[in-house]
Short mmCIF file of C-alpha atoms and ligand atoms in Angstrom, two decimals:
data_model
loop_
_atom_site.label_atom_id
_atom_site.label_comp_id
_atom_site.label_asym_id
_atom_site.label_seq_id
_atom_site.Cartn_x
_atom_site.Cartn_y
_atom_site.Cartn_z
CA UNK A 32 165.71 92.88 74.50
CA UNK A 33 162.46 92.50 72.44
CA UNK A 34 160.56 96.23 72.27
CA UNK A 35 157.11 96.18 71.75
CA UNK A 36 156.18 97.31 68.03
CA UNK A 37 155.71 100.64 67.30
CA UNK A 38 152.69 102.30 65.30
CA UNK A 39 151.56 106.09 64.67
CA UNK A 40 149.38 105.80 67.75
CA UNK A 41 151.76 104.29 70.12
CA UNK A 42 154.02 108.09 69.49
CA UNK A 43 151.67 110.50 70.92
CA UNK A 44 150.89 109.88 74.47
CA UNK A 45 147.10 111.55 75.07
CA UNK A 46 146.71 113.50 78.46
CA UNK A 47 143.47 113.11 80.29
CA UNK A 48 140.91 115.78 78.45
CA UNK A 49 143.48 115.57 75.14
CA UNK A 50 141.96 116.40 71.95
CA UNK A 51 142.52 113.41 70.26
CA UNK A 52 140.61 111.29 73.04
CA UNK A 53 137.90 113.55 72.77
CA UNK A 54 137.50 113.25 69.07
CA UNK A 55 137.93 109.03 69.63
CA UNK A 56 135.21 109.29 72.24
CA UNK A 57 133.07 110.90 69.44
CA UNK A 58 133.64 108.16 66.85
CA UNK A 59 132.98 105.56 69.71
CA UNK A 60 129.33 107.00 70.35
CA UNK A 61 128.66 107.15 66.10
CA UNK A 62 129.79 103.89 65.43
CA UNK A 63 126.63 102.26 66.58
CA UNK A 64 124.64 103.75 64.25
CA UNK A 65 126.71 103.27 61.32
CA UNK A 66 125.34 99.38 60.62
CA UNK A 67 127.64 97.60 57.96
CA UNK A 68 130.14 100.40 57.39
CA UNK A 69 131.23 99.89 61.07
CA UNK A 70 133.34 97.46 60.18
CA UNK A 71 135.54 100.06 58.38
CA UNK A 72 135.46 102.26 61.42
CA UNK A 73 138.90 101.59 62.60
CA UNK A 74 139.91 104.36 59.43
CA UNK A 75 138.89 107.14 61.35
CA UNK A 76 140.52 106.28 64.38
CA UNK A 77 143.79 106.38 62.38
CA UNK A 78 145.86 109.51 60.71
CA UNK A 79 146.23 108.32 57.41
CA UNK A 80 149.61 110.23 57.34
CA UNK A 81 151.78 112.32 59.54
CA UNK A 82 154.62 114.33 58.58
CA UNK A 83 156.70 115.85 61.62
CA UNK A 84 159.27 118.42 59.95
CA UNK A 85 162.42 120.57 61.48
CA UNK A 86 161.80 124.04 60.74
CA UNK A 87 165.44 125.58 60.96
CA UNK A 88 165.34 129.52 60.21
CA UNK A 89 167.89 132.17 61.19
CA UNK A 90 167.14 134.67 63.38
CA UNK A 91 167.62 138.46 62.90
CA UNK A 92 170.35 138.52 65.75
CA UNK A 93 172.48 135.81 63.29
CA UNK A 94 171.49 132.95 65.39
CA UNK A 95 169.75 129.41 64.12
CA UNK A 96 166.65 128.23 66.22
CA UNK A 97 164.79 125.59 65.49
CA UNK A 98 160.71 124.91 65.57
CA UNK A 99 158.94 121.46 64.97
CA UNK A 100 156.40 121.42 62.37
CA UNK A 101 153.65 119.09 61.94
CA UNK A 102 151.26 118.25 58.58
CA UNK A 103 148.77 115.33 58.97
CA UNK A 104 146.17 113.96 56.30
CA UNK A 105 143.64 111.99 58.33
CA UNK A 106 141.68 111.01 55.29
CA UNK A 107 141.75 111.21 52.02
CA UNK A 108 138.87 108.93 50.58
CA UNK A 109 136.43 111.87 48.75
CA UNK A 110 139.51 114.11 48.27
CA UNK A 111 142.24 115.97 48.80
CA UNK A 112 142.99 116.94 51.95
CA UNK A 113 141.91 120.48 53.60
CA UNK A 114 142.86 122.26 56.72
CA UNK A 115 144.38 125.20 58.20
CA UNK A 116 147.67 125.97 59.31
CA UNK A 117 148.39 127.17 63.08
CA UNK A 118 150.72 128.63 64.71
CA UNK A 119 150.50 128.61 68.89
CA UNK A 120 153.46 127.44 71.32
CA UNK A 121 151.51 124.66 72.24
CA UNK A 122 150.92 122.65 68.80
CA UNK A 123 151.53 119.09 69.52
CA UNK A 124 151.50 116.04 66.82
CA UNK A 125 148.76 114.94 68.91
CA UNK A 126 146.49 118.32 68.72
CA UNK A 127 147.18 118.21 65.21
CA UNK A 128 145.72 114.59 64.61
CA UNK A 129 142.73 115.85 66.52
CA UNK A 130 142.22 119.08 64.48
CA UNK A 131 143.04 116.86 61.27
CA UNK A 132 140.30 114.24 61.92
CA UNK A 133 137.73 117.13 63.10
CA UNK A 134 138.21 118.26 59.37
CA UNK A 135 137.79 115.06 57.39
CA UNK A 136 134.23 114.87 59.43
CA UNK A 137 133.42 118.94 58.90
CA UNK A 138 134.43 118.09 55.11
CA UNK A 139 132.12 115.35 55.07
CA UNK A 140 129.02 117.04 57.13
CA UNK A 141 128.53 119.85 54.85
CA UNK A 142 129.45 117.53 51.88
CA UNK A 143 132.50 119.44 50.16
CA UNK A 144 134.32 116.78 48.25
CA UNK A 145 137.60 117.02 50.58
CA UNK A 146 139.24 114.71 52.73
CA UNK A 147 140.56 116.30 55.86
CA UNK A 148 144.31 117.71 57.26
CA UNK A 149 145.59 120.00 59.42
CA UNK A 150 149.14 121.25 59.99
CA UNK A 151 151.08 123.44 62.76
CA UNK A 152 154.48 125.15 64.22
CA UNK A 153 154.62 124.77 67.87
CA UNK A 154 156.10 128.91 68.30
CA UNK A 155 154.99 132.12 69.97
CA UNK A 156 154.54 134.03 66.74
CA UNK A 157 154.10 136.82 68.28
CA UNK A 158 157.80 136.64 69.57
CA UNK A 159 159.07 136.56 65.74
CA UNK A 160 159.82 139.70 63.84
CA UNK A 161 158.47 139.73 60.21
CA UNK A 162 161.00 138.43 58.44
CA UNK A 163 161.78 135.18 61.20
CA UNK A 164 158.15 134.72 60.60
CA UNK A 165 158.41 134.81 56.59
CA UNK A 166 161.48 132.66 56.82
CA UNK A 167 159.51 130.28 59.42
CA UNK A 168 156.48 129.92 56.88
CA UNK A 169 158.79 129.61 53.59
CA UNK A 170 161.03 126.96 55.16
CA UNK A 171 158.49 124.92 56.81
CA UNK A 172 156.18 125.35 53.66
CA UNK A 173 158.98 124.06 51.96
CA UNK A 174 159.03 120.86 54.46
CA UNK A 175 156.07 119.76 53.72
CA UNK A 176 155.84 120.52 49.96
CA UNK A 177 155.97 117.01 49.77
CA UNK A 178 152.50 115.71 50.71
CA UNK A 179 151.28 119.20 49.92
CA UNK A 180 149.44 120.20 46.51
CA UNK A 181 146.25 121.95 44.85
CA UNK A 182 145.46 117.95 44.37
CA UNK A 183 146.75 116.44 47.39
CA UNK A 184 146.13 118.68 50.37
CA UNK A 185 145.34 122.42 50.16
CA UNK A 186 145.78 124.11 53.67
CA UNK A 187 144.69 127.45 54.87
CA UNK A 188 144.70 129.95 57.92
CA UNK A 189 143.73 128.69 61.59
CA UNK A 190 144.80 130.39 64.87
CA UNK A 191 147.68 133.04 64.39
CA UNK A 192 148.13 132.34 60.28
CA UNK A 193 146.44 135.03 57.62
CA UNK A 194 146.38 136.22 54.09
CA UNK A 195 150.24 137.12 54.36
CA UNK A 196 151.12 133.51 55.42
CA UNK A 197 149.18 132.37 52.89
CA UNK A 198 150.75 134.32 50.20
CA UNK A 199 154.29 133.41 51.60
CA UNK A 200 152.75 129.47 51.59
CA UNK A 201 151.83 129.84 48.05
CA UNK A 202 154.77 131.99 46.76
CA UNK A 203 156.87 129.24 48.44
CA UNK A 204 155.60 126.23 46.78
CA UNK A 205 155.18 127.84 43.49
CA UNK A 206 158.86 128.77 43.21
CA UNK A 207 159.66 124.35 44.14
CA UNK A 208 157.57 123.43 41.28
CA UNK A 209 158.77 126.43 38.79
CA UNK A 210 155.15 127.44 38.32
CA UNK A 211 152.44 129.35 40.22
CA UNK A 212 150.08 127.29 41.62
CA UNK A 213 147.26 129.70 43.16
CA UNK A 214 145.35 126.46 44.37
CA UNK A 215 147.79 124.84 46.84
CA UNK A 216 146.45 127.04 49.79
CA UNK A 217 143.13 128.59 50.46
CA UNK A 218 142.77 131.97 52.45
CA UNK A 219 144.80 133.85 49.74
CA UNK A 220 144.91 137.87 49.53
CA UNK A 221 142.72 138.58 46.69
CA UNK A 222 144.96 140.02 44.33
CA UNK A 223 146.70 136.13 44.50
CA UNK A 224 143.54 134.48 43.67
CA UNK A 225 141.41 134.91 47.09
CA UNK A 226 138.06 134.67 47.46
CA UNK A 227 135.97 137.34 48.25
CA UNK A 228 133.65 137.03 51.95
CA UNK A 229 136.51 134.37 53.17
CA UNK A 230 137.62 136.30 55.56
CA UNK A 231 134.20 136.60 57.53
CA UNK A 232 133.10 133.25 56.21
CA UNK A 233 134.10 131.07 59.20
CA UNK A 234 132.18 133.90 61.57
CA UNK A 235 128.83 134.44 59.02
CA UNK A 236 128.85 130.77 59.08
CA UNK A 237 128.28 130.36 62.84
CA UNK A 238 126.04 133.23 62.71
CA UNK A 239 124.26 131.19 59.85
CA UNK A 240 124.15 128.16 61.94
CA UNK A 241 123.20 129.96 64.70
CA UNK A 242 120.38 131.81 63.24
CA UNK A 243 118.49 128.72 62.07
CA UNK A 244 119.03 126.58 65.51
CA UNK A 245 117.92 129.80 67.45
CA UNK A 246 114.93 129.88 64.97
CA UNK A 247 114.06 126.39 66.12
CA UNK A 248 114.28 126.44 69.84
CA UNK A 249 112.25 129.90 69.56
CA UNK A 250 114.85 131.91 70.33
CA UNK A 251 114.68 135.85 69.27
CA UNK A 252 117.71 136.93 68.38
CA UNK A 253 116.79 140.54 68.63
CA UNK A 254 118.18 140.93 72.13
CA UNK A 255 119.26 137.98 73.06
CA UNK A 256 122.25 137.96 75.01
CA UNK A 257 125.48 136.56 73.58
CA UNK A 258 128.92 135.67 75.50
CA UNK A 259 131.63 135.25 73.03
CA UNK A 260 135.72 133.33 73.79
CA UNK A 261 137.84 134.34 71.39
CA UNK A 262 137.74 137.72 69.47
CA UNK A 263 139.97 136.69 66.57
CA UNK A 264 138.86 135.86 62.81
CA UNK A 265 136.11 134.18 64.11
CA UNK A 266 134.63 135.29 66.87
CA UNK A 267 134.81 138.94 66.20
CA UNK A 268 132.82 138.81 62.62
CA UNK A 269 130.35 136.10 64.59
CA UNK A 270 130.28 139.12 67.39
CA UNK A 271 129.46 141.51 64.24
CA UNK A 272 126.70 139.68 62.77
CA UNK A 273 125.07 138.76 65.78
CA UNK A 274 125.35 142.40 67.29
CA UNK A 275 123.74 143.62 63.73
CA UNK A 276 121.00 141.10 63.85
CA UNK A 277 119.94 142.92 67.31
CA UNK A 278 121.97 140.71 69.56
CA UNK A 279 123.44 142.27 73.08
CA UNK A 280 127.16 140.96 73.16
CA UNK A 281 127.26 141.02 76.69
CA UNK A 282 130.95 139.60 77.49
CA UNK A 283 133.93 139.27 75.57
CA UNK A 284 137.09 137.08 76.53
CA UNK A 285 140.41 136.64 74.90
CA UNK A 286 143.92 135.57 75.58
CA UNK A 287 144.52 139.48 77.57
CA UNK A 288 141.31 138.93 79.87
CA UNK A 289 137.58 139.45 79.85
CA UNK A 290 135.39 142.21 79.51
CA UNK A 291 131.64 142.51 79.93
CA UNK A 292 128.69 144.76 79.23
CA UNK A 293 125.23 144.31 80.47
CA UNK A 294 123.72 146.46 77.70
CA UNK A 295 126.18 145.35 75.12
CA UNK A 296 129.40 145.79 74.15
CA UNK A 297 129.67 147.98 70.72
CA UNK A 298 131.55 145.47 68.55
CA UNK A 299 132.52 148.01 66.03
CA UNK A 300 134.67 149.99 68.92
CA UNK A 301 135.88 146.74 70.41
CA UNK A 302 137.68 145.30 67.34
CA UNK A 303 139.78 148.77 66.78
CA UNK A 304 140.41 148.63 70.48
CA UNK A 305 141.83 144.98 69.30
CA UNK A 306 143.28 146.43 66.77
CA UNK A 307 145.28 149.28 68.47
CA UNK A 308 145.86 147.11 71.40
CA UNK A 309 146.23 143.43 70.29
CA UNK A 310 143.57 142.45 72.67
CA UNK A 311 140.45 142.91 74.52
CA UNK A 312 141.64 144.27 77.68
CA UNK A 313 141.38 147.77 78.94
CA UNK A 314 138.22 147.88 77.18
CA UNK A 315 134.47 148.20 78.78
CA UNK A 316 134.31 146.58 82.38
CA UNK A 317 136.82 143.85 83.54
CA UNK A 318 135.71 140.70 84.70
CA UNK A 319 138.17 138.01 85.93
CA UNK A 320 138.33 135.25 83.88
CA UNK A 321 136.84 132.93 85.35
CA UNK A 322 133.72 135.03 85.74
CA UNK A 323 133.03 135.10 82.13
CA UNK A 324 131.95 131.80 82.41
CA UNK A 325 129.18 132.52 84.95
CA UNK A 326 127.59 135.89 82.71
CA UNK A 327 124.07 135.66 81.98
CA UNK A 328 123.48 135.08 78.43
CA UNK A 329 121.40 133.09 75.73
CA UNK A 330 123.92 132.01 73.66
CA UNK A 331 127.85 131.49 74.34
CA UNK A 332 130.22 131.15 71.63
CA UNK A 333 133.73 129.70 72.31
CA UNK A 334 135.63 130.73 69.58
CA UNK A 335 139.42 130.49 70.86
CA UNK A 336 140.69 126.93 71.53
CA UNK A 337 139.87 123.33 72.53
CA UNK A 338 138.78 122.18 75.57
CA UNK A 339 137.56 125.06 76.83
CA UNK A 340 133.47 123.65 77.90
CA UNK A 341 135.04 121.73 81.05
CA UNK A 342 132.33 120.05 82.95
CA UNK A 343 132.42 122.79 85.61
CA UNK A 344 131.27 125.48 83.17
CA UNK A 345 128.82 123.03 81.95
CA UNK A 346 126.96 122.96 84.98
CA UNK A 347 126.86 126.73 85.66
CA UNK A 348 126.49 128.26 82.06
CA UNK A 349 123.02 129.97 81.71
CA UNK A 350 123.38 129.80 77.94
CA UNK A 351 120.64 127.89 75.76
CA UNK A 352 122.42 127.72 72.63
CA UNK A 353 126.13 127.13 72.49
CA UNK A 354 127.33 127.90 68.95
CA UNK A 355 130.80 126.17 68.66
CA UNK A 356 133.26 128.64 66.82
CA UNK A 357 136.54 127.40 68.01
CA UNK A 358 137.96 123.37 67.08
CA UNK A 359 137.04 120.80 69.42
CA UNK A 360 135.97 123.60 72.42
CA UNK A 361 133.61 120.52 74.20
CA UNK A 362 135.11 117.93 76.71
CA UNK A 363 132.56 115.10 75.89
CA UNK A 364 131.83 114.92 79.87
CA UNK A 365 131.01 118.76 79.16
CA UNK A 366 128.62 117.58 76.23
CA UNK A 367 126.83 114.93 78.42
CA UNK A 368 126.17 117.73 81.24
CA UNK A 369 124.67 120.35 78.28
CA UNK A 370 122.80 117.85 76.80
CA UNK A 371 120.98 116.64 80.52
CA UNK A 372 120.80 120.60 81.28
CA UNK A 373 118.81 121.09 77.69
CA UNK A 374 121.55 123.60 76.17
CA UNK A 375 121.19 122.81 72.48
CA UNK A 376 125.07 122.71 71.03
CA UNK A 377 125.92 123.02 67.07
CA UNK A 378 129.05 121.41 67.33
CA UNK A 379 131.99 122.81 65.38
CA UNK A 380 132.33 120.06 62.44
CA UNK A 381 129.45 121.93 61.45
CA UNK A 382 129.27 125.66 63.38
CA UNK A 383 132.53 126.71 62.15
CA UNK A 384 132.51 125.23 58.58
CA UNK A 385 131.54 128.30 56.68
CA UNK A 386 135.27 128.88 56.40
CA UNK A 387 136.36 126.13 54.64
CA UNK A 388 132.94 126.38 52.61
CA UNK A 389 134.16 129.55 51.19
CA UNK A 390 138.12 127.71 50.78
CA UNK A 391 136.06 125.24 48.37
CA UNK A 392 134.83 128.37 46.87
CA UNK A 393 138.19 129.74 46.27
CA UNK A 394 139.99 126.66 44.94
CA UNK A 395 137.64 126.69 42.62
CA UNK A 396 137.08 129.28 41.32
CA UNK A 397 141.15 129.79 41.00
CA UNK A 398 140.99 126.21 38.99
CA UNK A 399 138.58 127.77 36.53
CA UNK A 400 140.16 131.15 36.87
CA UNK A 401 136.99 133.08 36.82
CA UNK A 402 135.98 134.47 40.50
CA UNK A 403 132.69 135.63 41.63
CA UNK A 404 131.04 138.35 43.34
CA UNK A 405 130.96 138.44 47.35
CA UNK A 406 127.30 138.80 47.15
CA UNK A 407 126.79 135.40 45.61
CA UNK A 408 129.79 133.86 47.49
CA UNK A 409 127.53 134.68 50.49
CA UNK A 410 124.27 133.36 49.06
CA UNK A 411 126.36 130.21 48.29
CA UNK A 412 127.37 129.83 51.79
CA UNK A 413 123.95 130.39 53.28
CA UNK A 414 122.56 127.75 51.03
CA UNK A 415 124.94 125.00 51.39
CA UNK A 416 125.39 125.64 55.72
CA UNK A 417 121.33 125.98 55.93
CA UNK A 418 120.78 122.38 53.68
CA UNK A 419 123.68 120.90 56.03
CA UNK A 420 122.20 121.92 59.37
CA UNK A 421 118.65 120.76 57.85
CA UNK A 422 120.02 117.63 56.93
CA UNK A 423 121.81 116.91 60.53
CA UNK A 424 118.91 118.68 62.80
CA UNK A 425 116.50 115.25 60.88
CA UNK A 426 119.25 113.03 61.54
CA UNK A 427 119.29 114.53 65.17
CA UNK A 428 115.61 113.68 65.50
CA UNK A 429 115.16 110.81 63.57
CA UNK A 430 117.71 109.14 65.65
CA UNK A 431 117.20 111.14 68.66
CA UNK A 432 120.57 111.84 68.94
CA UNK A 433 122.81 115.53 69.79
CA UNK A 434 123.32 117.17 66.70
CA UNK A 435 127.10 116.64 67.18
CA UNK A 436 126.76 112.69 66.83
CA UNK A 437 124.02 113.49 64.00
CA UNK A 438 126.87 115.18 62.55
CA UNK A 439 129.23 112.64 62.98
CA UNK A 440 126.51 110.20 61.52
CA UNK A 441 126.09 112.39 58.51
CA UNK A 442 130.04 112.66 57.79
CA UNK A 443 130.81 109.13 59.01
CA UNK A 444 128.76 107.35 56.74
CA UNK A 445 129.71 109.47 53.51
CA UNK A 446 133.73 108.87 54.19
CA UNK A 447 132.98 105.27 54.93
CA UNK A 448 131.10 104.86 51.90
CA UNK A 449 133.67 106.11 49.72
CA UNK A 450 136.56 103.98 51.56
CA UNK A 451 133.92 100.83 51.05
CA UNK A 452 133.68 101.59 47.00
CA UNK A 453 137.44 102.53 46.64
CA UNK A 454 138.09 99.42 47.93
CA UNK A 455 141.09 98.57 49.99
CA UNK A 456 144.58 98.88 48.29
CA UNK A 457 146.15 96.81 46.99
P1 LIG B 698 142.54 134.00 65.77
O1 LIG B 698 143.99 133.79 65.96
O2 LIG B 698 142.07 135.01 64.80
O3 LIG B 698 141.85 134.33 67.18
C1 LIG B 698 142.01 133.52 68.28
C2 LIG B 698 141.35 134.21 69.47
O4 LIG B 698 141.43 133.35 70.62
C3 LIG B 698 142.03 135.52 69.85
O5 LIG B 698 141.05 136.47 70.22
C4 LIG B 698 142.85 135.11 71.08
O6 LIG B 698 143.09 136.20 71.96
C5 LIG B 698 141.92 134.10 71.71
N1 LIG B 698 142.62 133.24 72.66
C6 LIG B 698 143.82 132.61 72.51
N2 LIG B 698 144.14 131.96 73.63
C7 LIG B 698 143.14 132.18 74.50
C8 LIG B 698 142.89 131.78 75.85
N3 LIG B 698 143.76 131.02 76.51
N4 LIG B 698 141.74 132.19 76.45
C9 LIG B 698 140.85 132.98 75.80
N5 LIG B 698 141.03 133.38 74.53
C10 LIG B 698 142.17 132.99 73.89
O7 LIG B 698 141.94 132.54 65.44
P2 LIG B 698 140.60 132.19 64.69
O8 LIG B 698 140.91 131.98 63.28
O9 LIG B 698 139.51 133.12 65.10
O10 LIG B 698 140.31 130.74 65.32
C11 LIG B 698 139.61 130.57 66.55
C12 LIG B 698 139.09 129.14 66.61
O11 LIG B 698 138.26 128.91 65.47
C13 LIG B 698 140.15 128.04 66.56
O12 LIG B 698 139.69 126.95 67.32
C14 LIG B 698 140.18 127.64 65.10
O13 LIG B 698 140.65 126.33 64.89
C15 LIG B 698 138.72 127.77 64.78
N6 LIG B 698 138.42 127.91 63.36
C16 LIG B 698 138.93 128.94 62.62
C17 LIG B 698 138.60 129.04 61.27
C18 LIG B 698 139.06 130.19 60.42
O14 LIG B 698 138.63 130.27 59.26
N7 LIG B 698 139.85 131.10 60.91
C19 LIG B 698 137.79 128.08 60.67
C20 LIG B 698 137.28 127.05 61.46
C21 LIG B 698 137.60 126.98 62.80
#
């Protein structure tokens, strides 16, 4: 019997509210306003590559398990590819494509001269010991060494990957090509060629963002009231900045439960209590989860995972600014109901790209071998995420358009551009 024929798309099988549908849905609503280069639009709707690996590793009790790992390139038309690495039990191929994509249009937005890529182990981490976890990271580094390179794709930390995976990344690949290649991941410890301020760039670059779209809906941010998902990489240093910029961060909620404080939770105590207790619970006043949603505040921040801003919490949230910290963190029925109820979002393509800002900034410096100060690493990073959010907040109102689609209009158009003068091969 015939079977129908087969192509990348056709293997994932998108759930209602899946991250790749939402990031299709976001194309859909740029491509009108992308004139002639439409007609190339069908390239962002398609990984240009996916790579789906067996990660065998023994365990310390003698015993083999194995994890599926994932690398995709979405794009590669103005350069390598760039993206983090995550580890999270529920990594699919499908998630991946979606956080791939995302990063060929953050790439674009803020104009860094990357294409975008994303990669992923579907584990609990956290039920690894150390060495199953360096095993896990060599082996599956090892996988994809073969799309993998400082000139092919350069990939990074995301949710539950750090400095150490990093180091075990790059020690990994360096020992396949008989060399050390310091520029084949980003996110480094220092003394292996990391950048100073990258590990509060992704959280001083929603603070960034923040700061100038607060500035323009005449928001002070000297007590304004901030709500924060997530109190990881991200959303504890966007918690810290905030917090020292006179902000009142009023509720807290991670993967151990929610906390709140009218007056303010002190950030500083909060991220030891993280630190001693691997999460935010036990700490200030519990709130049930679902109550975090409905806190009073000026400003949320989801900083955890996708999906998050269901339509539901779109209609309830007080917040006027939502600063999007976390991936993909906005069903687009959620964006529809903010936009109506006149909550200004920076979406994440540009929010949260003060990380991989900084990962340009370590590449390359590491190509040229000379490495700079954090002080002007931080200067660097103000200037290039206030010129992008300049740049998309005219696109927004020239076109009167959410800054998310402006966003998408900004990154759209310079990918498309460069697949229209590379040409098609062959
Ligand atoms: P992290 O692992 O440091 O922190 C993740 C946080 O999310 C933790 O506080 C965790 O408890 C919380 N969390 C997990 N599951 C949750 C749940 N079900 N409900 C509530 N909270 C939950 O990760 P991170 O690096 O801070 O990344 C957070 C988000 O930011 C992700 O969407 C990631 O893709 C995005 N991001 C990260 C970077 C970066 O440089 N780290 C850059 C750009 C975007």
């Amino acid at each position: 019997m015939a079977t129908a024929p087969r192509n990348l798309l056709s293997y994932v099988d998108p759930q209602p509210d899946s991250p790749w549908l939402t990031y299709l849905a976001q194309v859909d609503r740029v491509l009108p306003y992308l004139g002639e280069l439409a007609r190339w639009g069908e390239t962002l709707k398609r990984p240009k590559r996916a790579l789906i690996v067996d990660v065998p590793i023994e365990m310390d009790d003698g015993t083999v398990r194995h994890f599926e790992g994932f690398r995709v390139q979405h794009n590669l038309s103005r350069g390598p590819g760039k993206g983090g690495v995550r580890f999270h039990p529920q990594v699919t191929l499908e998630e991946v494509m979606a956080l791939s994509a995302w990063m060929t249009i953050k790439n674009a937005a803020v104009g860094l001269p990357y294409g975008g890529a994303k990669g992923g182990i579907r584990v609990d981490p956290g039920q690894l010991s150390r060495k199953e976890l360096e095993r896990m990271t060599r082996r599956y580094t090892s996988e994809i060494g073969i799309i993998i390179g400082p000139q092919q794709d350069i990939p990074a930390p995301d949710v539950n990957t750090n400095a150490q995976i990093m180091a075990w990344m790059m020690d990994t690949y360096s020992m396949n090509i008989g060399g050390t290649a310091t520029g084949v991941v980003t996110g480094k410890p220092i003394p292996l060629g990391g950048s100073l301020g990258r590990v509060k760039a992704t959280g001083r670059g929603v603070f960034v963002t923040g700061r100038e779209a607060a500035r323009r809906i005449g928001l002070e941010l000297a007590g304004a009231r901030i709500a924060v998902q997530g109190f990881g990489n991200v959303g504890s240093t966007a918690a810290e900045l905030f917090a020292e910029a006179g902000a009142k961060i009023v509720a807290v909620q991670d993967h151990s439960g929610s906390v709140m404080h009218e007056g303010g939770l002190d950030v500083a105590a909060l991220q030891l209590h993280v630190h001693a207790h691997g999460g935010v619970a036990g700490f200030g006043e519990a709130i049930a989860d679902d109550a975090f949603w409905q806190v009073p505040c000026d400003i949320l921040i989801p900083a955890a995972l996708e999906g998050q801003m269901t339509e539901a919490r779109a209609r309830t949230t007080t917040a006027k600014l939502m600063l999007e910290g976390a991936n993909g963190p906005t069903l687009p029925i959620a964006d529809d109901v903010l936009a109506e109820r006149g909550v200004l979002v920076v979406p994440d393509v540009l929010c949260n790209a003060g990380g991989v800002t900084v990962s340009y900034f370590e590449w390359v410096q590491d190509f040229s071998s000379f490495f700079w100060s954090e002080d002007e690493i931080n200067a660097r990073l103000d200037r290039i995420m206030v010129n992008a959010f300049e740049q998309i907040w005219g696109t927004a109102e020239r076109l009167r358009i959410s800054l998310r689609t402006a966003a998408f209009v900004v990154a759209c158009e310079r990918v498309l551009m460069a697949r229209a003068e590379r040409g098609l091969y062959p």
